[in-house]
Coordinates of C-alpha atoms in Angstrom, one line a residue:
Chain A
X107 CA 0.0 0.0 0.0
X108 CA 2.7 2.5 1.0
X109 CA 4.7 1.4 -2.0
X110 CA 1.7 2.2 -4.3
X111 CA 1.3 5.6 -2.6
X112 CA 4.9 6.6 -3.0
X113 CA 5.2 5.4 -6.6
X114 CA 2.0 7.1 -7.6
X115 CA 3.0 10.4 -5.9
X116 CA 6.5 10.3 -7.4
X117 CA 5.0 9.7 -10.8
X118 CA 2.8 12.7 -10.5
X119 CA 5.7 14.8 -9.4
X120 CA 7.8 13.7 -12.3
X121 CA 4.9 14.5 -14.7
X122 CA 4.7 18.0 -13.3
X123 CA 8.5 18.6 -13.6
X124 CA 8.4 17.5 -17.2
X125 CA 5.5 19.8 -17.9
X126 CA 7.2 22.8 -16.3
X127 CA 10.5 22.2 -18.3
X128 CA 8.7 21.4 -21.6
X129 CA 6.4 24.4 -21.4
X130 CA 9.3 26.8 -20.7
X131 CA 11.5 25.6 -23.5
X132 CA 8.6 25.1 -26.0
X133 CA 7.6 28.7 -25.6
X134 CA 11.2 29.8 -26.3
X135 CA 11.4 27.6 -29.4
X136 CA 9.6 30.0 -31.6
X137 CA 12.2 32.7 -31.1
X138 CA 11.4 36.0 -29.6
X139 CA 7.9 36.5 -28.3
X140 CA 8.2 40.2 -28.9
X141 CA 8.3 39.7 -32.6
X142 CA 4.7 38.7 -32.5
X143 CA 3.6 41.1 -29.8
X144 CA 4.8 44.5 -31.1
X145 CA 3.2 46.2 -34.1
X146 CA 5.2 45.9 -37.3
X147 CA 7.6 48.7 -38.2
X148 CA 8.4 49.5 -34.6
X149 CA 11.9 51.0 -34.2
X150 CA 14.7 48.8 -32.9
X151 CA 15.4 50.9 -29.8
X152 CA 11.8 50.6 -28.5
X153 CA 11.9 46.9 -29.2
X154 CA 15.1 46.4 -27.4
X155 CA 13.7 48.2 -24.5
X156 CA 10.7 46.0 -24.4
X157 CA 12.8 42.9 -24.6
X158 CA 14.9 44.1 -21.7
X159 CA 11.8 45.1 -19.8
X160 CA 10.4 41.5 -19.9
X161 CA 13.9 40.0 -19.3
X162 CA 14.0 38.2 -22.6
X163 CA 17.6 39.3 -23.3
X164 CA 19.1 37.3 -20.5
X165 CA 20.6 33.8 -21.1
X166 CA 18.1 31.0 -21.4
X167 CA 19.2 29.2 -18.3
X168 CA 19.0 32.4 -16.2
X169 CA 15.5 33.0 -17.6
X170 CA 14.6 29.4 -16.7
X171 CA 15.9 29.8 -13.1
X172 CA 13.9 33.0 -12.6
X173 CA 10.8 31.3 -14.0
X174 CA 11.2 28.2 -11.7
X175 CA 11.8 30.3 -8.6
X176 CA 9.0 32.5 -9.7
X177 CA 6.6 29.6 -9.8
X178 CA 7.3 28.9 -6.1
X179 CA 7.2 32.6 -5.0
X180 CA 4.0 33.3 -7.0
X181 CA 5.7 35.7 -9.4
X182 CA 5.3 34.3 -12.8
X183 CA 5.6 37.5 -14.8
X184 CA 3.4 40.0 -16.4
X185 CA 0.9 39.5 -19.1
X186 CA 2.3 40.8 -22.4
X187 CA -1.2 41.8 -23.4
X188 CA -2.8 43.1 -20.3
X189 CA 0.3 44.4 -18.6
X190 CA -0.9 42.9 -15.3
X191 CA 0.5 40.3 -13.0
X192 CA -0.3 36.8 -14.4
X193 CA -1.1 35.5 -11.0
X194 CA -3.7 38.3 -10.4
X195 CA -5.4 37.5 -13.7
X196 CA -5.7 33.8 -12.8
X197 CA -6.8 34.6 -9.3
X198 CA -9.7 36.6 -10.8
X199 CA -10.6 33.9 -13.2
X200 CA -10.2 30.8 -11.0
X201 CA -13.5 31.0 -9.1
X202 CA -15.6 30.8 -12.2
X203 CA -13.8 27.7 -13.5
X204 CA -13.9 26.0 -10.2
X205 CA -17.6 26.7 -9.9
X206 CA -18.4 25.5 -13.4
X207 CA -16.3 22.4 -12.8
X208 CA -17.9 21.5 -9.5
X209 CA -21.4 22.0 -10.8
X210 CA -20.7 19.7 -13.7
X211 CA -19.1 17.1 -11.5
X212 CA -22.0 17.1 -9.0
X213 CA -24.5 17.1 -11.8
X214 CA -22.9 14.1 -13.6
X215 CA -22.7 12.0 -10.5
X216 CA -26.1 12.9 -9.0
X217 CA -27.8 12.2 -12.3
X218 CA -25.5 9.6 -13.7
X219 CA -25.6 7.0 -10.9
X220 CA -29.4 6.8 -10.6
X221 CA -29.8 6.7 -14.3
X222 CA -27.2 4.0 -14.6
X223 CA -29.1 2.0 -11.9
X224 CA -32.4 2.6 -13.7
X225 CA -30.8 1.4 -16.9
X226 CA -29.4 -1.8 -15.3
X227 CA -32.7 -2.6 -13.5
X228 CA -34.7 -2.0 -16.7
X229 CA -32.3 -3.6 -19.0
X230 CA -35.0 -5.7 -20.6
X231 CA -37.6 -3.0 -21.2
X232 CA -37.7 0.2 -23.3
X233 CA -36.8 2.5 -20.4
X234 CA -33.3 1.0 -20.1
X235 CA -32.8 1.1 -23.8
X236 CA -33.9 4.7 -24.0
X237 CA -31.5 5.7 -21.2
X238 CA -28.6 4.0 -23.0
X239 CA -29.5 5.5 -26.3
X240 CA -29.5 9.0 -24.8
X241 CA -26.3 8.3 -23.1
X242 CA -24.7 7.2 -26.4
X243 CA -25.8 10.3 -28.2
X244 CA -24.6 12.5 -25.3
X245 CA -21.2 10.8 -25.5
X246 CA -20.9 11.3 -29.2
X247 CA -22.2 14.8 -29.5
X248 CA -19.4 17.4 -29.6
X249 CA -19.6 19.8 -26.7
X250 CA -19.9 22.9 -28.8
X251 CA -22.7 21.4 -30.9
X252 CA -24.6 20.6 -27.7
X253 CA -23.9 24.1 -26.5
X254 CA -25.3 25.6 -29.6
X255 CA -28.4 23.5 -29.7
X256 CA -29.1 24.4 -26.0
X257 CA -28.5 28.1 -26.6
X258 CA -30.9 27.9 -29.6
X259 CA -33.6 26.2 -27.6
X260 CA -33.3 27.7 -24.1
X261 CA -32.1 31.2 -24.8
X262 CA -33.5 32.2 -28.2
X263 CA -36.7 30.2 -28.4
X264 CA -37.9 29.7 -24.8
X265 CA -36.0 32.7 -23.4
X266 CA -35.5 30.8 -20.1
X267 CA -31.7 31.1 -19.7
X268 CA -29.1 33.7 -20.6
X269 CA -26.9 32.6 -23.6
X270 CA -23.6 33.9 -22.3
X271 CA -21.8 35.6 -19.5
X272 CA -21.3 34.7 -15.8
X273 CA -23.2 37.3 -13.9
X274 CA -25.6 35.1 -12.0
X275 CA -25.8 31.4 -10.9
X276 CA -28.3 31.0 -13.7
X277 CA -25.6 31.8 -16.2
X278 CA -23.7 28.7 -15.1
X279 CA -26.6 26.3 -15.6
X280 CA -26.2 25.6 -19.4
X281 CA -22.4 25.5 -19.3
X282 CA -22.4 23.1 -16.5
X283 CA -24.9 20.8 -18.3
X284 CA -22.8 20.9 -21.5
X285 CA -19.6 20.3 -19.6
X286 CA -21.2 17.4 -17.6
X287 CA -22.8 15.6 -20.6
X288 CA -19.9 13.3 -21.7
X289 CA -19.0 12.5 -18.1
X290 CA -22.6 11.9 -17.3
X291 CA -22.9 9.5 -20.3
X292 CA -19.8 7.6 -19.2
X293 CA -21.1 7.3 -15.6
X294 CA -24.4 6.0 -16.8
X295 CA -22.7 3.4 -18.9
X296 CA -20.3 2.3 -16.3
X297 CA -22.8 2.2 -13.4
X298 CA -25.1 0.1 -15.5
X299 CA -22.4 -2.3 -16.6
X300 CA -20.9 -2.5 -13.1
X301 CA -24.3 -3.2 -11.6
X302 CA -25.1 -5.8 -14.1
X303 CA -21.8 -7.6 -13.3
X304 CA -22.5 -7.5 -9.6
X305 CA -26.2 -8.5 -10.0
X306 CA -25.2 -11.9 -11.2
X307 CA -22.9 -12.6 -8.3
X308 CA -23.6 -15.4 -5.8
X309 CA -23.6 -13.2 -2.7
X310 CA -26.6 -11.3 -4.1
X311 CA -28.5 -14.5 -4.5
X312 CA -27.6 -15.2 -0.9
X313 CA -28.8 -11.8 0.2
X314 CA -32.1 -12.4 -1.6
X315 CA -32.4 -15.8 -0.2
X316 CA -32.1 -14.6 3.4
X317 CA -35.2 -12.5 2.7
X318 CA -33.8 -9.0 2.3
X319 CA -36.1 -6.6 0.4
X320 CA -35.0 -6.0 -3.1
X321 CA -34.1 -2.3 -2.6
X322 CA -31.8 -3.2 0.3
X323 CA -30.2 -5.8 -1.8
X324 CA -29.5 -3.2 -4.5
X325 CA -28.4 -0.4 -2.3
X326 CA -26.5 -2.3 0.3
X327 CA -24.9 -5.1 -1.5
X328 CA -24.9 -4.3 -5.2
X329 CA -24.3 -0.6 -5.3
X330 CA -21.4 -0.6 -2.9
X331 CA -19.4 -2.9 -5.2
X332 CA -20.6 -1.2 -8.3
X333 CA -19.3 2.2 -7.0
X334 CA -15.7 1.2 -7.5
X335 CA -15.6 1.5 -11.3
X336 CA -17.6 4.8 -11.1
X337 CA -14.8 6.3 -9.0
X338 CA -12.3 5.1 -11.6
X339 CA -14.3 6.8 -14.4
X340 CA -14.3 10.1 -12.5
X341 CA -10.6 9.9 -12.2
X342 CA -10.1 9.1 -15.9
X343 CA -12.5 11.8 -17.0
X344 CA -11.1 14.6 -15.1
X345 CA -8.4 15.5 -17.6
X346 CA -10.9 15.4 -20.4
X347 CA -13.3 17.5 -18.5
X348 CA -10.7 20.2 -17.9
X349 CA -9.9 20.2 -21.6
X350 CA -13.6 20.6 -22.4
X351 CA -13.8 23.4 -19.9
X352 CA -11.7 25.4 -22.4
X353 CA -14.3 24.9 -25.1
X354 CA -17.3 25.4 -22.9
X355 CA -16.1 28.6 -21.4
X356 CA -15.2 30.0 -24.9
X357 CA -18.8 29.2 -26.1
X358 CA -20.6 30.7 -23.2
X359 CA -18.2 33.6 -22.6
X360 CA -17.6 32.4 -19.0
X361 CA -14.7 34.5 -17.8
X362 CA -12.7 31.5 -16.5
X363 CA -9.3 29.9 -17.0
X364 CA -10.2 28.1 -20.2
X365 CA -11.4 31.2 -21.9
X366 CA -8.3 33.0 -20.8
X367 CA -6.0 30.3 -22.1
X368 CA -7.6 30.4 -25.6
X369 CA -7.4 34.2 -25.7
X370 CA -3.7 34.0 -24.6
X371 CA -3.1 31.5 -27.4
X372 CA -4.5 33.8 -30.0
X373 CA -2.6 36.8 -28.7
X374 CA 0.6 34.7 -28.2
X375 CA 0.6 36.0 -24.6
X376 CA 3.3 33.5 -23.5
X377 CA 3.5 34.3 -19.8
X378 CA -0.3 33.8 -19.4
X379 CA -0.3 30.7 -21.6
X380 CA 2.6 29.0 -20.0
X381 CA 1.3 29.5 -16.5
X382 CA -2.2 28.4 -17.6
X383 CA -0.8 25.1 -19.0
X384 CA 1.2 24.5 -15.8
X385 CA -1.7 25.4 -13.5
X386 CA -4.2 23.2 -15.3
X387 CA -1.8 20.3 -15.6
X388 CA -1.1 20.6 -11.9
X389 CA -4.8 20.6 -11.1
X390 CA -5.4 17.6 -13.2
X391 CA -2.5 15.7 -11.9
X392 CA -3.5 16.4 -8.3
X393 CA -7.1 15.5 -8.8
X394 CA -6.2 12.2 -10.6
X395 CA -3.8 11.4 -7.7
X396 CA -6.5 12.0 -5.2
X397 CA -9.0 9.9 -7.1
X398 CA -6.4 7.1 -7.3
X399 CA -5.7 7.2 -3.6
X400 CA -9.4 7.2 -3.0
X401 CA -9.7 4.2 -5.2
X402 CA -7.1 2.4 -3.3
X403 CA -8.9 3.3 -0.1
X404 CA -12.2 1.9 -1.3
X405 CA -11.0 -1.2 -3.1
X406 CA -8.8 -3.4 -0.9
X407 CA -7.7 -5.4 -3.9
X408 CA -5.7 -2.5 -5.3
X409 CA -3.3 -2.7 -2.4
X410 CA -2.4 -6.3 -3.2
X411 CA -1.9 -6.0 -6.9
X412 CA -0.3 -2.6 -7.1
Chain B
X272 CA -11.3 3.0 -47.4
X273 CA -7.9 1.6 -47.9
X274 CA -7.0 1.7 -44.2
X275 CA -9.8 -0.6 -43.3
X276 CA -8.9 -3.0 -46.1
X277 CA -5.1 -2.8 -45.8
X278 CA -4.5 -4.2 -42.3
X279 CA -7.1 -6.9 -42.7
X280 CA -4.9 -9.4 -44.5
X281 CA -3.7 -10.0 -41.0
X282 CA -5.1 -12.5 -38.6
X283 CA -3.6 -15.0 -40.9
X284 CA -0.2 -16.6 -40.9
X285 CA 0.1 -17.6 -37.3
X286 CA -2.7 -19.7 -35.7
X287 CA -5.2 -17.4 -34.2
X288 CA -7.6 -19.0 -31.9
X289 CA -10.0 -16.1 -31.9
X290 CA -10.5 -16.3 -35.6
X291 CA -13.0 -19.2 -35.8
X292 CA -13.8 -18.8 -39.4
X293 CA -10.8 -20.3 -41.1
X294 CA -11.9 -18.5 -44.2
X295 CA -10.1 -15.4 -42.9
X296 CA -6.9 -16.4 -44.6
X297 CA -6.7 -13.4 -46.8
X298 CA -8.2 -9.9 -46.5
X299 CA -11.0 -10.7 -48.8
X300 CA -12.1 -13.5 -46.5
X301 CA -12.0 -11.4 -43.4
X302 CA -13.9 -8.6 -44.9
X303 CA -16.5 -11.1 -46.2
X304 CA -16.7 -12.6 -42.7
X305 CA -17.3 -9.2 -41.1
X306 CA -20.0 -8.4 -43.7
X307 CA -21.8 -11.7 -42.9
X308 CA -21.7 -10.9 -39.2
X309 CA -23.2 -7.5 -39.7
X310 CA -26.9 -7.1 -39.2
X311 CA -28.9 -5.0 -41.6
X312 CA -28.7 -1.9 -39.4
X313 CA -24.9 -2.2 -39.2
X314 CA -24.8 -2.7 -43.0
X315 CA -26.8 0.5 -43.3
X316 CA -24.3 2.4 -41.1
X317 CA -21.3 1.1 -43.0
X318 CA -23.0 2.0 -46.3
X319 CA -23.7 5.5 -45.0
X320 CA -20.1 5.9 -43.9
X321 CA -18.8 4.8 -47.3
X322 CA -21.3 7.2 -48.8
X323 CA -19.9 10.0 -46.7
X324 CA -16.4 9.2 -47.7
X325 CA -17.3 9.3 -51.3
X326 CA -19.2 12.6 -50.9
X327 CA -16.1 14.0 -49.2
X328 CA -13.8 12.7 -51.9
X329 CA -15.9 14.1 -54.7
X330 CA -17.0 17.3 -53.0
X331 CA -15.6 19.5 -55.8
X332 CA -17.8 17.7 -58.3
X333 CA -20.9 17.7 -56.1
X334 CA -20.8 21.2 -54.8
X335 CA -22.9 23.5 -56.9
X336 CA -20.8 26.6 -56.2
X337 CA -17.3 27.7 -55.2
X338 CA -17.4 27.4 -51.4
X339 CA -15.9 30.9 -51.0
X340 CA -17.8 32.7 -53.7
X341 CA -19.9 35.5 -52.2
X342 CA -23.2 36.5 -53.5
X343 CA -24.0 39.6 -51.4
X344 CA -27.5 39.9 -52.8
X345 CA -28.4 36.5 -51.4
X346 CA -27.0 36.8 -47.9
X347 CA -28.4 34.9 -44.9
X348 CA -31.0 32.9 -46.8
X349 CA -32.4 30.0 -44.8
X350 CA -32.6 26.4 -46.1
X351 CA -35.4 25.3 -48.4
X352 CA -38.6 25.0 -46.5
X353 CA -38.3 28.2 -44.6
X354 CA -39.4 31.8 -45.4
X355 CA -37.2 33.7 -47.9
X356 CA -35.4 30.5 -49.0
X357 CA -33.9 30.3 -52.5
X358 CA -34.2 27.1 -54.4
X359 CA -30.7 27.7 -55.8
X360 CA -29.3 27.4 -52.3
X361 CA -30.9 24.3 -50.8
X362 CA -29.1 24.6 -47.4
X363 CA -29.3 28.4 -47.4
X364 CA -26.4 30.9 -47.4
X365 CA -24.2 32.5 -44.8
X366 CA -23.6 36.1 -43.8
X367 CA -21.5 36.7 -46.9
X368 CA -23.9 35.0 -49.3
X369 CA -21.8 31.8 -49.6
X370 CA -23.7 28.6 -50.4
X371 CA -24.0 26.5 -47.3
X372 CA -24.3 23.2 -49.2
X373 CA -21.0 23.9 -51.1
X374 CA -19.2 25.0 -47.9
X375 CA -20.5 22.0 -46.0
X376 CA -19.3 19.6 -48.7
X377 CA -15.9 21.2 -48.8
X378 CA -15.8 21.5 -45.1
X379 CA -16.6 17.8 -44.8
X380 CA -13.8 17.0 -47.2
X381 CA -11.2 19.0 -45.2
X382 CA -12.4 17.6 -41.9
X383 CA -12.2 14.1 -43.1
X384 CA -8.8 14.6 -44.7
X385 CA -7.4 16.1 -41.5
X386 CA -8.9 13.3 -39.3
X387 CA -7.7 10.7 -41.8
X388 CA -4.2 11.9 -42.0
X389 CA -4.1 12.7 -38.2
X390 CA -5.4 9.2 -37.3
X391 CA -2.9 7.6 -39.7
X392 CA 0.0 9.5 -38.1
X393 CA -1.3 8.5 -34.6
X394 CA -1.5 4.9 -35.7
X395 CA 1.9 4.7 -37.2
X396 CA 3.6 6.6 -34.5
X397 CA 1.8 4.9 -31.7
X398 CA 2.2 1.4 -33.1
X399 CA 5.9 1.9 -33.7
X400 CA 6.5 3.2 -30.2
X401 CA 4.2 0.5 -28.7
X402 CA 6.2 -2.2 -30.5
X403 CA 9.5 -0.7 -29.2
X404 CA 8.1 -0.5 -25.7
X405 CA 6.7 -4.1 -25.9
X406 CA 9.4 -5.9 -28.0
X407 CA 12.6 -4.1 -27.3
X408 CA 11.6 -3.0 -23.8
X409 CA 14.6 -1.8 -21.7
X410 CA 15.1 1.8 -20.8
X411 CA 13.8 3.1 -24.1
X412 CA 10.6 1.2 -23.6
X413 CA 10.3 2.6 -20.0
X414 CA 10.9 6.1 -21.4
X415 CA 8.1 5.7 -23.9
X416 CA 5.7 4.5 -21.3
X417 CA 6.6 7.4 -19.1
X418 CA 5.7 9.7 -22.0
X419 CA 2.4 7.9 -22.4
X420 CA 1.7 8.5 -18.7
X421 CA 2.5 12.2 -19.1
X422 CA 0.3 12.6 -22.2
X423 CA -2.6 10.9 -20.3
X424 CA -2.1 13.2 -17.4
X425 CA -2.0 16.5 -19.3
X426 CA -5.2 17.5 -21.1
X427 CA -4.3 17.3 -24.8
X428 CA -6.2 20.5 -25.7
X429 CA -3.5 22.4 -23.7
X430 CA -0.7 20.8 -25.6
X431 CA -2.5 21.7 -28.8
X432 CA -2.9 25.3 -27.7
X433 CA 0.7 25.6 -26.8
X434 CA 1.9 24.2 -30.1
X435 CA -0.5 26.5 -32.1
X436 CA 0.7 29.5 -30.1
X437 CA 4.3 28.6 -31.0
X438 CA 4.0 27.5 -34.6
X439 CA 1.0 29.5 -35.7
X440 CA -2.1 27.9 -37.1
X441 CA -1.7 26.3 -40.5
X442 CA -3.0 23.1 -42.0
X443 CA 0.3 21.1 -41.6
X444 CA 0.6 22.2 -37.9
X445 CA -3.0 21.3 -37.3
X446 CA -2.6 17.8 -38.9
X447 CA 0.6 17.2 -36.9
X448 CA -1.0 18.3 -33.7
X449 CA -4.0 16.0 -34.3
X450 CA -1.7 13.2 -35.3
X451 CA 0.2 13.5 -32.1
X452 CA -3.0 13.6 -30.1
X453 CA -3.9 9.9 -30.5
X454 CA -0.5 8.1 -30.4
X455 CA -0.5 7.3 -26.7
X456 CA -3.7 5.2 -26.9
X457 CA -2.1 3.0 -29.6
X458 CA 1.2 2.8 -27.8
X459 CA -0.5 1.5 -24.7
X460 CA -2.6 -1.1 -26.4
X461 CA 0.0 -2.2 -28.9
X462 CA 2.6 -2.7 -26.1
X463 CA 0.3 -4.8 -24.1
X464 CA -0.6 -6.9 -27.1
X465 CA 3.0 -7.3 -28.2
X466 CA 3.9 -8.5 -24.7
X467 CA 1.1 -11.0 -24.8
X468 CA 1.7 -12.3 -28.3
X469 CA 5.5 -12.6 -28.0
X470 CA 5.0 -15.0 -25.1
X471 CA 2.9 -17.3 -27.2
X472 CA 4.3 -20.7 -28.1
X473 CA 4.4 -20.1 -31.8
X474 CA 6.5 -17.0 -31.4
X475 CA 8.8 -18.8 -29.1
X476 CA 9.1 -21.6 -31.6
X477 CA 10.0 -19.0 -34.3
X478 CA 12.6 -17.5 -32.1
X479 CA 14.0 -21.0 -31.4
X480 CA 14.1 -21.6 -35.2
X481 CA 16.4 -18.6 -35.5
X482 CA 14.2 -16.1 -37.2
X483 CA 15.4 -12.6 -37.4
X484 CA 13.7 -9.8 -35.4
X485 CA 12.1 -8.2 -38.4
X486 CA 10.7 -11.6 -39.5
X487 CA 9.3 -12.3 -36.0
X488 CA 7.8 -8.8 -35.8
X489 CA 6.3 -8.4 -39.3
X490 CA 5.3 -12.0 -40.0
X491 CA 4.3 -13.2 -36.6
X492 CA 3.6 -10.5 -34.1
X493 CA 2.1 -7.6 -36.1
X494 CA -0.4 -9.7 -38.0
X495 CA -1.8 -10.9 -34.7
X496 CA -2.4 -7.5 -33.3
X497 CA -4.0 -6.0 -36.3
X498 CA -7.6 -6.3 -34.9
X499 CA -7.1 -4.1 -31.9
X500 CA -5.3 -1.6 -34.1
X501 CA -8.2 -1.4 -36.4
X502 CA -10.6 -0.9 -33.5
X503 CA -8.4 1.7 -32.0
X504 CA -8.3 3.4 -35.4
X505 CA -12.1 3.8 -35.5
X506 CA -12.1 5.1 -32.0
X507 CA -9.4 7.7 -32.5
X508 CA -10.9 8.7 -35.9
X509 CA -14.1 10.0 -34.3
X510 CA -12.1 11.5 -31.4
X511 CA -9.9 13.3 -33.9
X512 CA -12.9 14.6 -35.8
X513 CA -14.1 16.1 -32.6
X514 CA -10.7 17.5 -31.7
X515 CA -10.3 19.1 -35.1
X516 CA -13.8 20.6 -35.0
X517 CA -13.2 22.0 -31.5
X518 CA -9.9 23.6 -32.5
X519 CA -11.4 25.1 -35.7
X520 CA -14.5 26.2 -33.7
X521 CA -12.3 28.1 -31.4
X522 CA -10.6 29.8 -34.4
X523 CA -7.4 27.9 -33.8
X524 CA -7.7 25.6 -36.8
X525 CA -7.5 26.4 -40.5
X526 CA -7.7 30.0 -41.4
X527 CA -10.7 31.6 -43.1
X528 CA -12.1 31.6 -45.7
X529 CA -11.2 27.9 -45.9
X530 CA -13.9 26.0 -44.1
X531 CA -13.9 22.9 -42.0
X532 CA -17.1 21.8 -40.3
X533 CA -15.8 23.1 -37.0
X534 CA -14.8 26.5 -38.2
X535 CA -18.2 26.9 -39.9
X536 CA -19.9 26.3 -36.6
X537 CA -17.6 28.8 -35.0
X538 CA -18.4 31.5 -37.5
X539 CA -22.1 30.6 -37.3
X540 CA -22.1 31.2 -33.6
X541 CA -22.3 34.9 -34.1
X542 CA -25.5 34.6 -36.1
X543 CA -27.3 32.0 -33.9
X544 CA -30.1 34.3 -32.9
X545 CA -31.0 35.5 -36.4
X546 CA -29.7 32.8 -38.8
X547 CA -29.3 29.6 -36.8
X548 CA -28.8 27.3 -39.9
X549 CA -25.3 28.6 -40.4
X550 CA -24.2 26.8 -37.3
X551 CA -26.7 24.1 -37.2
X552 CA -26.0 22.6 -40.7
X553 CA -22.3 21.8 -40.1
X554 CA -23.1 20.8 -36.5
X555 CA -25.5 18.2 -37.7
X556 CA -22.8 17.0 -40.2
X557 CA -20.2 16.6 -37.5
X558 CA -22.6 14.8 -35.2
X559 CA -23.7 12.5 -37.9
X560 CA -20.2 11.5 -38.9
X561 CA -18.9 11.0 -35.4
X562 CA -22.0 9.0 -34.3
X563 CA -21.6 6.7 -37.4
X564 CA -17.9 6.1 -36.7
X565 CA -18.6 5.4 -33.0
X566 CA -21.3 2.9 -33.9
X567 CA -19.2 1.1 -36.4
X568 CA -16.2 1.1 -34.1
X569 CA -18.3 -0.4 -31.2
X570 CA -19.6 -3.1 -33.5
X571 CA -16.2 -3.8 -34.9
X572 CA -14.8 -4.2 -31.4
X573 CA -17.4 -6.9 -30.7
X574 CA -17.2 -8.5 -34.1
X575 CA -13.4 -8.9 -34.0
X576 CA -13.6 -9.7 -30.3
X577 CA -11.0 -7.3 -29.2
X578 CA -10.4 -6.4 -25.6
X579 CA -8.7 -3.1 -25.2
X580 CA -7.2 -3.5 -21.8

């Protein structure tokens, strides 16, 4: 068990180090960021001053050292576009993304598990088939297509929900649903399959034989064991969900991290982009680690095999 | 589709217990076996997919107009069946008076081309690295698997954004990015398969008989791992269509006026309230294609009895 913990943690740490190094050198690959930032035809003196101002004239290793120490002290530079501290910009944006992400996560678990159970228990009648069909379509529909269809229906036709922005909690409803959709579909599928696996086990027959009511058999005996793969799925989907966050925020103009990263890419605002990549990678790595550890805590078999 | 046909000659030279139909000796036989297994619904799906491929291939012949030709007098016309529609533009026109049907056809062509080339790069790169990791092993194999772990850990969209920020967005960059997106899935599966197959008695017999590495690999191991690779290919293909669409939708894919389905949706987003068809037509096309590929992939996985674990 301890071996598994250490190995898993060290692996996460190594991933983060590789990301930090790769991101730094990748953004320097393309030559001088200033070439893209400044308007064409600017005089050489001003340009040199700007390059000096952002510290881009120093040796690469020195820049790297400043950047790594900056990551720990919270000074990761100034946005080339907004001329503000990168950390401040992210601090402003983080709450929206965290909110969106948590709503989506809660939504997919709260809806996904019961729907998966319903699909498993109704596997021989149309209800189960219908649930699985909807789950399949939800899984195959690109996020932005779903977003556009929802905006058309709920904003422009029914006038129920705002189409973009992040002013009120209501603004987060559609983005959360869109973000949750693929994860929700996966959870439905996995809950159903896991439950079907468990339902054919001997100990369930025993539970029924000793006279337990059916709902108790399901909740107490079947669901507990079916929960394990669901945790795995959440862990596997976190990275994908973060990636989709970028898209969803861009569609709904939610002022979050994803929207910021896309904008930084278009503006070639390297300080913002590189910190964004590192921040998001760190979040994903930490969340996956936590899920894995949780998994090991729930499922005693992991300790033996890992 | 040459890619579906090409790897199928496999499953052959070495005894393959999964392949019950001994007829699967040559590609023709395997294809026929698959076709026999398919129900009428699946045959319909496959037929539709082939049709889409043909449409994409012959888009220039089928499109009634130049996809970038602007007719400013016929701007924002809805598809046939709605008010103000023009019979000359069955799917309507966009904000510049460009024919939606022609743009969708050309967009489909480019989207399919990018996804096809991208998935091919993924397949070759991932299979090669997976074979190295599984057959050569050693420190190089460990390094490859470490890279796989890292790519799984970091959301790929971020890597794509970084690459596009560095190299700018052009078609070759987009195809490369999309090609690199899928390699890790192949590497993982291929490595596991190579490890399994190379421990089988017939491979050990070949080694004992003194066969060269290339002979063992190409004649004995690779043909036996073709099925999972094909199944992976259908899965990455639909994922890459979605990735390309997403990037283009964000304005990080091909540059206007060239259209892919994703960039058409992205441009149509600004006209959602007044002219929804500009975004809806290409959206439906993307959804249709990705659903089809997923359905076929799912079926293929069961039909070839592949376990991707």
